[in-house]
Amino acid sequence: MKKQKLQQLYKNEILPENENPYHFQEPLEASFSIEAYNSMCGDKYTLYFDTCEGQISSVYFYGIGCALSKASISIMCKNIENLNVEDITDLSNKFILGINPEHPNNDSNKKIQMLQKLIDLDGREDCIKLGWETLKNHFENNEL
Amino acid sequence: MEHHANFIPWQMLAKKYQIELRIVPMNKDGDLDLTELKSLIDHKTQLLAVSHISNTIGTIHPLDEITGLAKNKKIPILIDAAQSACHFEIGVDSLNCDFITFSGHKMFGPFGVGILQVSEKYLGDMTPFNLGGGIIKDVQIGKTSFLNFPHNLDAGTPNVSGVIGLSAALKLISKIGKSDMESHLNNLTLFALDQLSQVPGIEIIGNPKKRIGIISFNLKNIHPHDIASFLNKDGIALRAGMHCTQPLLRSLGLHATARISFSIYNTEKEINKLILSLKDLIKFWS
C-alpha cells in the first residue's frame, strides 16, 4: 500500500472512527465483560455487553490501543448489537476468514469490507483482528 | 528495567525454588536507583543480573559501580550484553563480572545463536541444562558423565550455520572496530536527541545520565503503531510496542512507545528524514 492510499484510508475511514468511536465508555452496569488484549503490543480494551432475550442488546468498549484497533472494534460493536450468539460467532468467523486474501468475503457492510482490505497494511493484521478474535473466542465457548 | 529475557528466567527460578527475586527500581529518568540496589544486596543474595544497556531507553548502566557493589559482597554477576556486544569491548575480565550473554542477531549475525561467557571461577559449576547427544563423555547403564564447559551445554544437533554466521559477523565487527562504531552511535544519538526535541508534541522517554543507540518516544494523540505504519511508508523502520519490557513500561505509566535504534550504517541525513516524516505525520493527524 502506497503512503497516499494509507493517508486516504486513515483520513476517510480510520481517523473519524478513532476520534468518534461507537459506545466508547465504561458503562455503570453491564451483563458481562471480556478483555481484548494483544500482549505483543499492549493494546487493551474491555468489551461490555448487555443482553436481552437471548441477544446482545448493547455493546460498549473502553481501553487503550492504536487507531486501527480502536476503529475496528468500534465498527464491530455497531454490527453485533441485536444479534444472538450464533450470529455473532458466524459474523466474527467470517470476518477473520475474510482477512485472508485466499478467502475473500463479500460482506455487504462497507465498513467491514474496508477493514478487511486493510490486510494490505503491512503487519497490522493483529490490530484489525483484536476485537473480532476476542469476540470469536468468547462466544464459541460461552452462551449468553 | 530489564528485557523479559533477563527477567522471566529469574522469575521462573524464583517460583520453582522459592527464591526471593529482588527488583532494583529505576527513577523517572531511566537510571537504576543504586542506593536502593545497595540496600537490596545482602548475605542472602546469590546472583546479580543486569543489562549493560537498556533495550527500551538506551540507558548505559554504570557497570563499574554495580559490579563493585556485588564484588565487595562476593556475589556473582551476570551481564546481559545483547545491546552492547556489537559496539562495546566486553568480556568477563574487562567488565569484572562472572557471566556475559549476548545474541547474534543484534550484531549482524543470524537468529537463534548467541554466546554465554563464564568466568574461570564458575566453569566447574556449569552443568547441562538440557540433555542429548554431543555433550557426553561416557554413558553407562547406571551413570553418565559429561564433557567440560562449554561442550556440555550444546546438546543435540548443533546450530552449525548459525555459529558460522555469528563468527563471520564477529570478524566483520572486528574489522570495522568497536571504538569507531561506538563513537558513530554516540554522535548519532546526540544528534537525534537534539533534532527530536524540536518535534512538537514529542515525549522522549527517559533522560538517563548515559545513553547510546536507542531512543523511545511517543507523540501526542498518535499511537506508536500508527507512527510505525506511516514512517514505514517513508522507508523508515522503527519498532512500536512494549519492546519485551512490560514491567519497565508499566513503571512509567506507558502502554507502548515508538523506538528508534541506530547502527553503523545509519546517518545524520536519515535522522533528518525521520524528523521530516514525524512532522509530516503530526500535520496529517491534526
Short mmCIF file of C-alpha atoms in Angstrom, two decimals, chain A residues 1-3 6-7 10-11 15 18-19 37 39-43 64-68 121-122 124 127, chain B residues 221 223 225-230 232-234 239-243 246 250 255-256 277 280-281 284-285:
data_model
loop_
_atom_site.label_atom_id
_atom_site.label_comp_id
_atom_site.label_asym_id
_atom_site.label_seq_id
_atom_site.Cartn_x
_atom_site.Cartn_y
_atom_site.Cartn_z
CA MET A 1 0.00 0.00 0.00
CA LYS A 2 1.40 3.39 -1.02
CA LYS A 3 1.59 6.21 1.50
CA LEU A 6 -2.70 4.87 3.57
CA GLN A 7 -3.36 8.55 4.20
CA TYR A 10 -6.87 6.90 7.60
CA LYS A 11 -8.40 10.25 6.70
CA LEU A 15 -9.47 8.57 11.94
CA ASN A 18 -10.94 6.57 16.00
CA GLU A 19 -11.88 10.11 17.01
CA TYR A 37 -5.63 -7.77 24.86
CA SER A 39 0.23 -8.90 24.70
CA MET A 40 2.67 -8.31 21.85
CA CYS A 41 1.88 -4.63 21.56
CA GLY A 42 -0.04 -3.64 24.68
CA ASP A 43 -3.40 -2.76 23.11
CA ILE A 64 -6.11 1.89 25.04
CA GLY A 65 -4.76 0.99 21.64
CA CYS A 66 -3.85 2.20 18.18
CA ALA A 67 -6.21 3.98 15.80
CA LEU A 68 -6.68 0.81 13.80
CA LEU A 121 -1.43 -2.59 5.55
CA ASP A 122 1.79 -4.39 6.36
CA ARG A 124 -1.25 -4.66 11.22
CA CYS A 127 -4.66 -4.68 15.22
CA ASN B 221 -2.52 11.51 20.34
CA HIS B 223 -0.32 5.62 18.88
CA HIS B 225 1.80 1.52 15.92
CA ASP B 226 0.24 4.18 13.74
CA ILE B 227 3.53 6.09 13.83
CA ALA B 228 5.36 2.94 12.71
CA SER B 229 2.94 2.32 9.83
CA PHE B 230 3.27 5.84 8.45
CA ASN B 232 7.31 2.63 7.17
CA LYS B 233 5.80 4.22 4.06
CA ASP B 234 8.67 6.72 4.09
CA ARG B 239 9.72 -0.63 16.39
CA ALA B 240 6.48 0.08 18.20
CA GLY B 241 5.09 -1.66 21.25
CA MET B 242 6.36 -2.77 24.61
CA HIS B 243 9.80 -3.98 23.47
CA GLN B 246 6.35 -4.69 30.20
CA ARG B 250 4.20 -0.05 33.48
CA HIS B 255 1.34 1.19 27.28
CA ALA B 256 3.67 1.39 24.28
CA SER B 277 8.47 12.29 8.41
CA ASP B 280 4.54 15.37 8.25
CA LEU B 281 2.62 12.76 10.24
CA PHE B 284 -1.61 14.96 8.72
CA TRP B 285 -3.04 13.72 12.02
#
